[in-house]
Coordinates of C-alpha atoms in Angstrom, one line a residue:
M28 CA -36.4 27.9 -43.2
K29 CA -33.2 27.1 -45.1
I30 CA -31.3 27.1 -41.8
F31 CA -34.0 25.0 -40.2
F32 CA -33.8 22.2 -42.7
R33 CA -30.0 22.4 -43.0
I34 CA -29.7 21.7 -39.2
F35 CA -31.9 18.6 -39.6
G36 CA -29.6 17.6 -42.4
Y37 CA -27.1 16.6 -39.7
A38 CA -29.4 13.8 -38.6
K39 CA -27.6 11.0 -40.4
K40 CA -30.5 8.5 -40.0
L41 CA -33.3 11.1 -40.5
R42 CA -34.7 9.2 -43.6
L43 CA -34.9 6.1 -41.5
F44 CA -36.4 7.6 -38.4
L45 CA -38.8 10.2 -39.9
P46 CA -41.3 7.8 -41.4
Q47 CA -41.4 6.0 -38.0
Y48 CA -41.8 9.3 -36.1
I49 CA -44.6 10.5 -38.3
T50 CA -46.4 7.1 -38.0
F51 CA -46.1 7.0 -34.2
V52 CA -47.3 10.7 -34.0
L53 CA -50.2 9.9 -36.3
L54 CA -51.3 6.8 -34.4
G55 CA -50.9 8.7 -31.0
S56 CA -53.1 11.5 -32.3
V57 CA -55.7 9.1 -33.7
F58 CA -56.1 7.2 -30.4
S59 CA -56.2 10.5 -28.5
V60 CA -59.1 11.7 -30.7
F61 CA -60.7 8.3 -30.3
N62 CA -60.7 8.9 -26.5
L63 CA -62.6 12.1 -26.9
A64 CA -65.0 10.8 -29.5
L65 CA -66.2 8.2 -27.0
I66 CA -67.6 11.0 -24.8
G67 CA -70.7 11.1 -27.0
P68 CA -71.7 7.4 -26.6
L69 CA -70.8 7.6 -22.9
L70 CA -73.1 10.6 -22.3
S71 CA -75.9 8.8 -24.3
V72 CA -75.8 6.0 -21.8
L73 CA -75.5 8.2 -18.7
F74 CA -78.3 10.5 -19.7
K75 CA -80.4 7.7 -21.3
E76 CA -80.6 9.6 -24.5
E77 CA -83.0 7.9 -26.8
T78 CA -82.5 7.5 -30.6
D79 CA -84.4 5.9 -33.4
E80 CA -81.2 5.2 -35.4
T81 CA -80.5 1.5 -36.1
F82 CA -76.8 0.5 -36.4
V83 CA -75.9 -2.2 -38.8
K84 CA -72.6 -4.1 -38.8
P85 CA -70.3 -2.9 -41.6
E86 CA -70.0 -5.5 -44.4
S87 CA -66.3 -5.2 -45.2
F88 CA -63.2 -3.8 -43.4
E89 CA -62.1 -0.3 -44.4
L90 CA -59.3 1.9 -43.0
S91 CA -61.5 4.9 -42.5
I92 CA -63.2 6.9 -39.8
S93 CA -66.6 6.0 -40.9
Y94 CA -65.9 2.3 -40.7
I95 CA -64.5 2.6 -37.1
K96 CA -67.4 4.8 -36.1
D97 CA -70.0 2.4 -37.6
M98 CA -68.3 -0.7 -36.1
F99 CA -68.1 0.9 -32.6
N100 CA -71.8 2.1 -32.8
Y101 CA -72.8 -1.4 -33.9
Q102 CA -71.0 -3.1 -31.0
F103 CA -72.2 -0.5 -28.6
S104 CA -75.8 -0.8 -29.5
T105 CA -75.6 -4.6 -29.5
I106 CA -74.2 -4.7 -26.0
I107 CA -77.0 -2.4 -24.8
E108 CA -79.7 -4.6 -26.4
Q109 CA -78.2 -7.9 -25.2
H110 CA -76.7 -7.0 -21.8
G111 CA -78.0 -3.6 -20.7
E112 CA -76.7 -0.1 -20.3
K113 CA -74.3 -0.9 -17.4
D114 CA -72.4 -3.4 -19.5
A115 CA -72.3 -0.9 -22.3
L116 CA -70.8 1.6 -19.9
I117 CA -68.2 -1.0 -18.9
F118 CA -67.4 -1.6 -22.6
V119 CA -66.9 2.1 -23.2
C120 CA -64.6 2.5 -20.2
I121 CA -62.5 -0.5 -21.3
V122 CA -62.2 0.9 -24.8
V123 CA -61.2 4.3 -23.3
L124 CA -58.5 2.7 -21.1
I125 CA -57.1 0.7 -24.0
S126 CA -57.1 3.8 -26.3
V127 CA -55.3 5.9 -23.6
L128 CA -52.7 3.1 -23.3
F129 CA -52.0 3.1 -27.0
T130 CA -52.0 6.9 -27.1
N131 CA -49.2 7.1 -24.5
V132 CA -47.2 4.1 -26.0
F133 CA -47.1 5.8 -29.4
R134 CA -46.2 9.2 -27.8
Y135 CA -43.4 7.6 -25.9
L136 CA -42.0 5.9 -29.1
S137 CA -42.2 9.2 -31.0
A138 CA -40.4 11.0 -28.1
I139 CA -37.6 8.4 -28.2
I140 CA -37.1 8.9 -31.9
S141 CA -37.1 12.7 -31.4
A142 CA -34.4 12.4 -28.7
R143 CA -32.2 10.2 -31.0
I144 CA -32.5 12.7 -33.9
R145 CA -31.8 15.6 -31.5
L146 CA -28.6 14.0 -30.0
D147 CA -27.3 13.0 -33.4
V148 CA -27.7 16.5 -34.8
V149 CA -26.0 18.0 -31.7
K150 CA -23.0 15.7 -32.0
Y151 CA -22.4 16.0 -35.7
L152 CA -23.1 19.8 -35.7
R153 CA -20.7 20.5 -32.9
M154 CA -18.0 18.3 -34.4
D155 CA -18.5 20.0 -37.8
V156 CA -17.9 23.4 -36.2
Y157 CA -14.8 22.3 -34.4
N158 CA -13.4 20.5 -37.5
K159 CA -13.8 23.6 -39.6
V160 CA -12.3 25.9 -36.9
S161 CA -9.3 23.5 -36.5
K162 CA -8.7 23.7 -40.3
M163 CA -8.5 27.5 -40.4
H164 CA -5.1 29.2 -40.8
L165 CA -3.5 31.0 -37.8
G166 CA -4.6 34.4 -39.1
F167 CA -8.2 33.4 -38.6
F168 CA -7.6 33.1 -34.8
S169 CA -5.9 36.5 -34.8
S170 CA -9.0 38.2 -36.2
E171 CA -11.7 36.2 -34.4
R172 CA -12.4 36.4 -30.7
K173 CA -11.6 33.0 -29.1
G174 CA -14.5 33.4 -26.6
D175 CA -16.9 34.0 -29.4
L176 CA -15.8 30.9 -31.2
I177 CA -16.2 28.9 -28.0
S178 CA -19.6 30.4 -27.6
R179 CA -20.6 29.1 -31.1
V180 CA -19.4 25.6 -30.3
T181 CA -21.1 25.5 -26.9
N182 CA -23.9 28.0 -26.3
D183 CA -25.1 28.3 -29.9
V184 CA -25.2 24.6 -30.5
Q185 CA -27.0 24.3 -27.1
E186 CA -29.5 26.9 -28.2
V187 CA -30.1 24.9 -31.4
E188 CA -30.7 21.8 -29.4
V189 CA -33.1 23.5 -27.0
S190 CA -35.1 25.5 -29.5
I191 CA -34.9 23.8 -32.9
L192 CA -34.2 20.2 -32.2
S193 CA -36.9 20.1 -29.6
S194 CA -39.3 21.4 -32.3
P195 CA -40.3 18.0 -33.8
K196 CA -42.8 17.9 -30.9
S197 CA -44.1 21.4 -31.4
L198 CA -43.6 21.9 -35.1
F199 CA -44.2 18.4 -36.5
R200 CA -46.3 16.5 -33.9
E201 CA -48.7 19.3 -33.0
P202 CA -49.7 20.1 -36.6
V203 CA -50.3 16.4 -37.2
T204 CA -52.4 16.3 -34.0
I205 CA -54.4 19.4 -35.1
I206 CA -55.1 17.9 -38.5
V207 CA -56.3 14.6 -37.0
Y208 CA -58.5 16.6 -34.6
F209 CA -60.0 18.6 -37.5
I210 CA -60.7 15.4 -39.5
A211 CA -62.6 14.1 -36.4
L212 CA -64.5 17.4 -36.1
F213 CA -65.5 17.3 -39.8
S214 CA -66.8 13.8 -39.3
I215 CA -69.0 15.0 -36.4
S216 CA -70.2 18.3 -38.0
A217 CA -68.8 19.7 -41.3
K218 CA -71.0 22.8 -41.0
L219 CA -69.7 23.8 -37.6
T220 CA -66.1 23.0 -38.5
F221 CA -66.2 25.2 -41.6
F222 CA -67.5 28.1 -39.4
T223 CA -64.5 27.4 -37.1
L224 CA -62.0 27.6 -39.9
L225 CA -63.3 31.0 -40.8
I226 CA -62.4 32.6 -37.5
L227 CA -59.0 30.8 -36.9
P228 CA -56.9 33.2 -39.1
T229 CA -57.4 35.9 -36.5
A230 CA -55.4 33.9 -34.0
G231 CA -52.8 33.0 -36.6
G232 CA -52.2 36.6 -37.6
A233 CA -51.6 37.8 -34.1
L234 CA -49.1 35.0 -33.4
G235 CA -47.3 35.6 -36.7
Y236 CA -46.8 39.3 -35.8
I237 CA -45.2 38.3 -32.4
V238 CA -42.9 35.7 -34.0
K239 CA -41.7 38.2 -36.6
K240 CA -40.5 40.6 -33.8
L241 CA -38.4 38.0 -32.0
K242 CA -35.5 37.5 -34.5
K243 CA -33.8 40.9 -34.0
K244 CA -33.6 40.4 -30.2
A245 CA -32.4 36.8 -30.7
V246 CA -29.5 38.1 -32.8
Q247 CA -28.5 40.6 -30.2
S248 CA -28.8 38.0 -27.4
Q249 CA -26.5 35.5 -29.0
E250 CA -23.9 38.1 -30.0
S251 CA -23.8 39.5 -26.5
L252 CA -23.4 36.0 -25.0
G253 CA -20.4 35.4 -27.3
R254 CA -18.8 38.7 -26.0
I255 CA -19.4 37.6 -22.4
V256 CA -17.7 34.3 -23.0
N257 CA -14.8 36.1 -24.6
I258 CA -14.4 38.5 -21.7
L259 CA -14.4 35.5 -19.2
D260 CA -11.9 33.7 -21.3
E261 CA -9.5 36.7 -21.3
T262 CA -10.1 37.4 -17.7
L263 CA -9.4 33.9 -16.4
G264 CA -6.4 33.6 -18.6
G265 CA -5.0 36.9 -17.5
M266 CA -5.8 36.8 -13.8
R267 CA -2.2 37.3 -12.8
I268 CA -2.0 40.6 -14.6
I269 CA -5.5 41.7 -13.4
K270 CA -4.4 41.3 -9.8
A271 CA -1.0 42.8 -10.3
F272 CA -2.4 46.0 -11.8
N273 CA -5.4 46.1 -9.4
A274 CA -7.7 46.0 -12.4
R275 CA -10.4 43.8 -10.9
E276 CA -12.9 46.6 -10.6
Y277 CA -12.2 47.6 -14.2
V278 CA -12.8 44.1 -15.5
Q279 CA -15.8 43.6 -13.3
S280 CA -17.3 46.8 -14.7
K281 CA -16.7 45.6 -18.2
I282 CA -18.4 42.3 -17.5
D283 CA -21.2 44.1 -15.6
T284 CA -21.9 46.3 -18.6
E285 CA -22.1 43.4 -21.0
T286 CA -24.2 41.2 -18.7
N287 CA -26.6 44.1 -18.2
F288 CA -27.0 44.5 -21.9
Y289 CA -27.6 40.7 -22.2
R290 CA -30.2 40.9 -19.5
K291 CA -32.0 43.8 -21.2
V292 CA -32.1 42.1 -24.6
N293 CA -33.3 38.8 -23.2
L294 CA -35.9 40.5 -21.0
S295 CA -37.3 42.2 -24.1
Y296 CA -37.1 38.8 -26.0
S297 CA -39.0 37.1 -23.1
Y298 CA -41.7 39.8 -23.1
R299 CA -42.5 39.0 -26.7
K300 CA -42.0 35.2 -26.5
E301 CA -44.1 34.7 -23.4
L302 CA -46.9 36.9 -24.9
G303 CA -47.5 34.3 -27.6
S304 CA -48.8 31.6 -25.2
P305 CA -51.4 33.7 -23.3
I306 CA -52.6 35.3 -26.5
S307 CA -53.0 31.9 -28.2
E308 CA -54.8 30.5 -25.2
F309 CA -57.1 33.5 -24.9
L310 CA -58.0 33.4 -28.6
G311 CA -58.5 29.7 -28.4
I312 CA -60.9 29.9 -25.5
G313 CA -62.6 32.8 -27.3
I314 CA -63.1 30.7 -30.3
V315 CA -64.5 27.8 -28.1
T316 CA -66.9 30.3 -26.6
V317 CA -68.1 31.3 -30.1
I318 CA -68.5 27.7 -31.1
L319 CA -70.4 26.9 -27.9
W320 CA -72.8 29.7 -28.7
V321 CA -73.3 28.8 -32.4
G322 CA -73.3 25.0 -32.0
G323 CA -75.5 25.2 -28.8
S324 CA -78.0 27.3 -30.7
L325 CA -78.1 24.8 -33.5
V326 CA -78.7 21.9 -31.1
L327 CA -81.4 23.8 -29.1
D328 CA -83.2 25.0 -32.2
N329 CA -83.0 21.5 -33.8
Q330 CA -81.4 23.1 -36.9
S331 CA -78.8 20.4 -37.2
D332 CA -78.5 16.6 -37.0
L333 CA -76.0 17.2 -34.2
S334 CA -77.1 15.5 -31.0
A335 CA -76.3 16.9 -27.5
G336 CA -73.8 14.1 -26.8
E337 CA -72.1 14.6 -30.2
F338 CA -71.9 18.4 -29.6
I339 CA -70.2 17.9 -26.2
A340 CA -67.8 15.5 -27.8
Y341 CA -67.2 18.1 -30.5
L342 CA -66.4 20.7 -27.9
A343 CA -64.1 18.3 -26.0
I344 CA -62.1 17.6 -29.2
F345 CA -61.9 21.2 -30.2
S346 CA -60.8 22.2 -26.7
Q347 CA -57.9 19.8 -27.1
I348 CA -56.7 21.7 -30.2
I349 CA -55.9 24.7 -27.9
S350 CA -53.0 22.8 -26.2
P351 CA -51.2 21.7 -29.4
A352 CA -51.9 25.1 -31.0
K353 CA -50.4 26.8 -28.0
A354 CA -47.3 24.5 -28.1
F355 CA -47.0 25.2 -31.8
S356 CA -47.0 29.0 -31.3
Q357 CA -44.4 28.5 -28.5
G358 CA -42.3 26.4 -30.8
L359 CA -42.4 29.0 -33.5
S360 CA -41.3 31.6 -31.0
G361 CA -38.4 29.5 -29.7
V362 CA -37.2 28.5 -33.1
Q363 CA -36.4 32.1 -33.9
K364 CA -33.5 32.1 -31.4
G365 CA -32.4 28.7 -32.7
I366 CA -32.4 30.0 -36.2
V367 CA -30.1 32.9 -35.2
S368 CA -27.8 30.5 -33.4
G369 CA -27.8 28.3 -36.5
E370 CA -26.8 31.3 -38.7
R371 CA -23.9 32.0 -36.3
I372 CA -22.8 28.4 -36.5
F373 CA -23.0 28.1 -40.3
S374 CA -21.2 31.4 -40.7
V375 CA -18.2 29.5 -39.3
I376 CA -18.9 26.2 -41.1
D377 CA -19.2 28.0 -44.4
K378 CA -15.9 29.8 -44.1
V379 CA -13.4 28.5 -46.7
P380 CA -9.9 27.8 -45.1
A381 CA -7.3 30.1 -46.7
I382 CA -4.9 27.3 -46.6
Q383 CA -6.0 23.9 -48.0
N384 CA -4.7 21.0 -50.0
K385 CA -4.9 21.1 -53.8
P386 CA -6.6 18.1 -55.5
N387 CA -4.2 15.1 -55.6
A388 CA -1.6 17.1 -53.5
Y389 CA 1.9 15.6 -53.4
V390 CA 2.5 13.6 -50.2
I391 CA 6.0 14.1 -48.8
D392 CA 7.5 10.9 -47.3
G393 CA 10.8 12.4 -46.1
F394 CA 13.3 15.3 -46.3
N395 CA 16.2 14.5 -48.5
E396 CA 17.8 17.7 -50.0
S397 CA 16.9 21.2 -49.0
L398 CA 14.3 23.9 -48.3
K399 CA 14.5 26.9 -50.7
F400 CA 12.9 30.4 -50.3
E401 CA 12.7 31.9 -53.8
N402 CA 11.8 35.6 -53.9
V403 CA 9.4 35.1 -51.0
S404 CA 7.2 38.0 -49.9
F405 CA 4.4 38.0 -47.4
S406 CA 1.9 40.3 -45.8
Y407 CA -0.9 39.6 -43.3
D408 CA -3.3 42.3 -44.7
N409 CA -2.3 42.5 -48.4
D410 CA -1.0 46.0 -47.6
N411 CA 2.1 46.2 -45.4
Q412 CA 4.7 43.6 -46.4
V413 CA 6.3 41.7 -43.5
L414 CA 8.8 39.8 -45.7
K415 CA 10.3 41.2 -48.9
N416 CA 12.0 39.1 -51.6
I417 CA 13.6 36.5 -49.3
N418 CA 16.0 34.2 -51.0
L419 CA 17.4 31.5 -48.8
E420 CA 18.5 27.8 -49.1
I421 CA 18.6 25.5 -46.1
Q422 CA 20.5 22.3 -46.8
K423 CA 19.6 19.0 -45.1
G424 CA 21.5 18.5 -41.8
K425 CA 22.5 22.2 -41.5
T426 CA 21.6 24.6 -38.7
I427 CA 20.4 28.0 -39.8
A428 CA 19.9 30.8 -37.3
L429 CA 17.6 33.8 -37.8
V430 CA 18.5 36.9 -35.8
G431 CA 17.5 40.5 -35.8
Q432 CA 15.4 43.1 -34.0
S433 CA 11.9 42.2 -32.8
G434 CA 9.2 42.6 -35.5
G435 CA 11.7 42.1 -38.3
G436 CA 9.9 39.0 -39.7
K437 CA 11.9 36.1 -38.2
S438 CA 8.9 34.2 -36.7
T439 CA 6.8 34.9 -39.8
L440 CA 9.4 33.4 -42.0
A441 CA 9.5 30.3 -39.8
D442 CA 5.7 30.1 -39.8
L443 CA 5.7 29.8 -43.6
I444 CA 7.6 26.6 -43.5
P445 CA 4.8 24.4 -41.9
R446 CA 2.2 26.3 -44.0
F447 CA 0.7 28.1 -41.0
Y448 CA 0.4 30.8 -43.7
D449 CA 1.0 30.7 -47.4
V450 CA 3.4 33.1 -49.1
T451 CA 1.8 36.0 -51.0
G452 CA 4.7 36.3 -53.4
G453 CA 7.4 33.9 -54.6
D454 CA 7.6 30.3 -53.5
I455 CA 9.0 27.9 -50.9
K456 CA 10.2 24.5 -52.1
I457 CA 11.0 21.3 -50.2
D458 CA 13.1 18.9 -52.2
G459 CA 12.1 20.8 -55.3
H460 CA 8.3 20.6 -54.6
S461 CA 6.4 23.8 -53.9
L462 CA 4.8 23.7 -50.5
K463 CA 1.5 24.9 -52.0
D464 CA 1.5 21.7 -54.1
C465 CA 2.2 19.4 -51.1
N466 CA -0.2 17.8 -48.7
I467 CA -0.3 19.9 -45.5
D468 CA -0.3 17.0 -43.0
S469 CA 2.7 15.4 -44.8
I470 CA 4.6 18.7 -44.6
R471 CA 4.0 19.0 -40.9
K472 CA 5.0 15.4 -40.2
Q473 CA 8.5 16.4 -41.3
M474 CA 8.7 19.1 -38.7
G475 CA 9.0 19.6 -34.9
I476 CA 8.4 23.0 -33.4
V477 CA 9.5 24.3 -30.0
T478 CA 8.3 27.9 -29.3
Q479 CA 9.2 30.5 -26.7
E480 CA 5.9 29.9 -25.0
S481 CA 5.6 26.2 -24.0
I482 CA 2.2 25.1 -25.2
L483 CA 1.1 22.2 -22.9
F484 CA -2.3 20.8 -22.1
N485 CA -4.2 20.0 -18.9
D486 CA -3.2 16.3 -18.9
T487 CA -0.4 14.0 -17.7
I488 CA 3.2 14.5 -18.6
F489 CA 3.1 11.2 -20.5
N490 CA 0.3 12.4 -22.7
N491 CA 1.9 15.8 -23.3
I492 CA 5.1 14.2 -24.5
A493 CA 3.2 11.6 -26.6
F494 CA 0.8 14.3 -27.9
G495 CA -0.5 13.5 -31.4
L496 CA 1.1 10.0 -31.5
E497 CA -0.7 6.7 -31.2
N498 CA 0.3 3.5 -29.4
T499 CA 3.4 5.2 -27.9
R500 CA 5.5 2.9 -25.7
E501 CA 6.5 4.1 -22.2
E502 CA 10.2 3.4 -22.8
D503 CA 10.1 5.7 -25.9
V504 CA 8.6 8.5 -23.8
I505 CA 11.2 8.0 -21.1
N506 CA 14.1 8.0 -23.6
A507 CA 12.7 11.2 -25.1
A508 CA 12.5 12.8 -21.7
K509 CA 16.1 11.8 -20.9
I510 CA 17.4 13.4 -24.1
A511 CA 15.4 16.5 -23.2
N512 CA 16.9 16.6 -19.6
A513 CA 13.4 16.1 -18.2
H514 CA 13.5 12.6 -16.8
N515 CA 15.2 13.5 -13.5
F516 CA 12.6 16.1 -12.4
I517 CA 9.7 14.0 -13.7
I518 CA 10.5 10.9 -11.6
E519 CA 10.7 13.1 -8.5
L520 CA 7.1 14.2 -8.9
E521 CA 4.4 12.3 -6.9
N522 CA 3.0 10.4 -9.8
G523 CA 6.0 10.5 -12.2
Y524 CA 5.0 10.5 -15.8
Q525 CA 1.3 10.2 -14.8
T526 CA 1.4 13.6 -13.0
N527 CA -1.2 16.0 -14.2
I528 CA 0.5 19.4 -15.0
G529 CA -2.6 21.6 -14.8
E530 CA -3.9 24.3 -17.2
R531 CA -1.1 25.2 -19.7
G532 CA 1.3 23.2 -17.5
M533 CA 1.3 25.9 -14.8
K534 CA 2.2 23.3 -12.1
L535 CA 5.7 23.2 -13.6
S536 CA 8.4 25.8 -13.8
G537 CA 9.2 27.6 -17.1
G538 CA 12.3 25.5 -17.6
Q539 CA 10.4 22.2 -16.9
R540 CA 7.6 23.1 -19.3
Q541 CA 10.1 23.9 -22.0
R542 CA 11.9 20.6 -21.5
I543 CA 8.6 18.7 -21.8
S544 CA 8.0 20.6 -25.1
I545 CA 11.5 19.5 -26.3
A546 CA 10.8 15.9 -25.2
R547 CA 7.6 16.0 -27.3
A548 CA 9.7 17.1 -30.4
V549 CA 12.3 14.4 -29.6
L550 CA 9.6 11.7 -29.6
K551 CA 8.2 12.9 -32.9
N552 CA 11.7 12.5 -34.3
P553 CA 11.2 14.9 -37.2
P554 CA 13.9 15.6 -39.8
I555 CA 13.3 19.4 -39.6
L556 CA 13.3 21.4 -36.4
I557 CA 12.0 25.0 -35.9
L558 CA 13.1 26.5 -32.6
D559 CA 11.5 29.9 -32.0
E560 CA 13.4 31.6 -29.2
A561 CA 13.1 28.5 -27.1
T562 CA 15.4 29.7 -24.3
S563 CA 14.7 33.5 -24.2
A564 CA 12.2 33.4 -21.3
L565 CA 14.4 31.2 -19.0
D566 CA 16.7 31.9 -16.1
S567 CA 20.4 31.0 -16.5
E568 CA 20.2 27.6 -14.9
S569 CA 17.1 26.5 -16.8
E570 CA 18.6 27.9 -20.0
M571 CA 21.7 25.8 -19.6
L572 CA 19.6 22.6 -19.1
V573 CA 17.3 23.5 -22.0
Q574 CA 20.2 24.5 -24.2
E575 CA 21.8 21.1 -23.6
A576 CA 18.5 19.4 -24.4
L577 CA 18.2 21.4 -27.6
A578 CA 21.8 20.4 -28.6
N579 CA 20.8 16.7 -28.2
L580 CA 17.6 17.4 -30.2
M581 CA 19.4 19.1 -33.1
K582 CA 21.9 16.3 -33.7
N583 CA 21.7 15.0 -37.3
R584 CA 18.7 17.3 -38.0
T585 CA 18.0 20.3 -40.2
S586 CA 17.3 23.2 -37.8
I587 CA 15.9 26.7 -38.1
V588 CA 16.7 28.6 -34.9
I589 CA 15.3 31.9 -34.1
A590 CA 17.5 33.4 -31.5
H591 CA 17.4 36.4 -29.3
R592 CA 20.6 35.6 -27.4
L593 CA 23.4 35.5 -30.0
S594 CA 25.6 33.4 -27.7
T595 CA 23.3 30.4 -28.3
I596 CA 23.8 30.3 -32.1
Q597 CA 27.5 31.0 -32.6
H598 CA 28.1 27.5 -33.9
A599 CA 25.3 27.6 -36.5
D600 CA 26.2 26.6 -40.0
K601 CA 24.7 29.9 -41.3
I602 CA 23.4 33.0 -39.5
V603 CA 20.9 35.1 -41.3
V604 CA 20.3 38.7 -40.2
I605 CA 16.7 39.9 -40.9
Q606 CA 15.6 43.5 -40.5
N607 CA 12.3 45.1 -41.7
G608 CA 11.5 41.9 -43.6
E609 CA 14.7 41.8 -45.6
I610 CA 17.9 39.7 -45.3
L611 CA 20.7 42.2 -44.6
E612 CA 23.6 39.8 -43.9
R613 CA 24.3 36.1 -43.9
G614 CA 27.3 33.9 -43.0
K615 CA 29.0 32.3 -40.0
H616 CA 29.5 34.0 -36.7
D617 CA 33.2 35.0 -37.3
E618 CA 32.4 36.1 -40.8
L619 CA 29.6 38.4 -39.7
L620 CA 31.7 39.9 -36.9
A621 CA 34.4 40.7 -39.4
K622 CA 31.9 42.5 -41.7
D623 CA 31.4 45.1 -38.9
G624 CA 27.7 45.4 -39.9
V625 CA 24.3 44.9 -38.2
Y626 CA 25.3 41.5 -36.6
K627 CA 28.3 42.9 -34.9
K628 CA 26.3 45.8 -33.6
L629 CA 23.7 43.4 -32.1
S630 CA 26.5 41.3 -30.7
S631 CA 28.2 44.3 -29.1
M632 CA 24.9 45.5 -27.5
Q633 CA 24.4 42.1 -25.8
N634 CA 28.0 41.9 -24.6
T635 CA 27.9 45.4 -23.1

């Protein structure tokens, strides 16, 4: 139940709406019972049932069942005496019609409030999951399946909406309706109602057993759905490789296995869930049958003050309890799956980001002096160190190139600067301030990043260049594109800067995508640039254009360049050779060649 109430905690206006909802449900239930209670007087008129009872007008108003009952009987008997039975019949029919109208008006109002609560919860819950995921460090996305995360934001939230957020009707309204019905039943015959309450626990026990069995299957179902979404995400993203390696049947078999498991689990879940409704209905009708026998015997033997009309009204009211009781049992069954989805959602929401701001973190408003690595060490798993005792100073306005074999730690070192990860040993300082003491957003505002893989979005070229910036002027975007050598190919496109570039920018060539990425960095105009092998995946012509764009971008900026091709970084102010997480050599191009060390060996291999 903790998950249940926590989910409803996302309804921001629940305290405002809940009293209204309960009021409307209560009024709807009262008018619904009133409709059925009128069966007794109606039958008395139709069958001309005689009674010696004299009805007196109540002296003062009271908000009670007895007052309403006495007032109705008084008016009813008065109409019979003064106008006859036909007019009394018309009176009852008009009252029934008005009562039905009010019943449905209040049901509609309660349904509208329920819908508002449901949609509020879905919105805020989904945004809370996304906000938490977006705050997680990059290592989180390496260990978690992307498809499973997507499933939690979409399918699990949807399941919560369907099963839990639709429950105010089944778990709140129906119990209120049942209570109101039982109050009416007590007012008609307390003796018969007490007998009814003695046999009801049998039905409740059977339904409770079924509900208890549902949770395990619900867990398996939601986990399987997450795996299916993950497989689909990987498959759609890697379709080129799947086709190239004729692996379609292999992937299809993988999906078929998982979907078969999902089908099997949900079939088992459905067997149990759907069993609740017929069992509750059968038990309900069985109880009605017992009441019919017991109550009918009391009436026939004249052992009770219950008249035939009142007994039929009693049966009519009790028969209406079956429907809300059935809905309540279905609601309990459905909620189990929603509870499981809620647990999966909150398992993400409750995760604490490994990287977060300290209280009153220092806000960086510019880069003035240098970046310093002081005895920096780092490991992803607290076991194997990727970086070991790195000491490095990057002065403002200088270009530092990081070179070395793949897997040596170059990209990891660069990822530590914008705090994608935090160091596990030593410290990194910007203008004398430890990055751990600085506001994360203010750190990243000082930096522009261009990676080997151009990360673009399914949007227009304009929006990709202006990504993350507000109220960007068109002339600024065009100027950035010109600096990045992108303007000429953009204006040749059918819609120019408003051209949609498709998923991950796949409508553009590799060189064009990279120049869009560079234009994005130009427009941000950061004092620090991180270029992670920005030209290594390009052909010679594209590389030349991109290299020229990078040269324009790097003017008057502090640049950290990770290079695979050493020819592109020969003019760097300092070249740092990293191997196995350690700095082996540092210096200018000519100095390192003269050392006849690792750098010269790398250079010779590329020139061969």
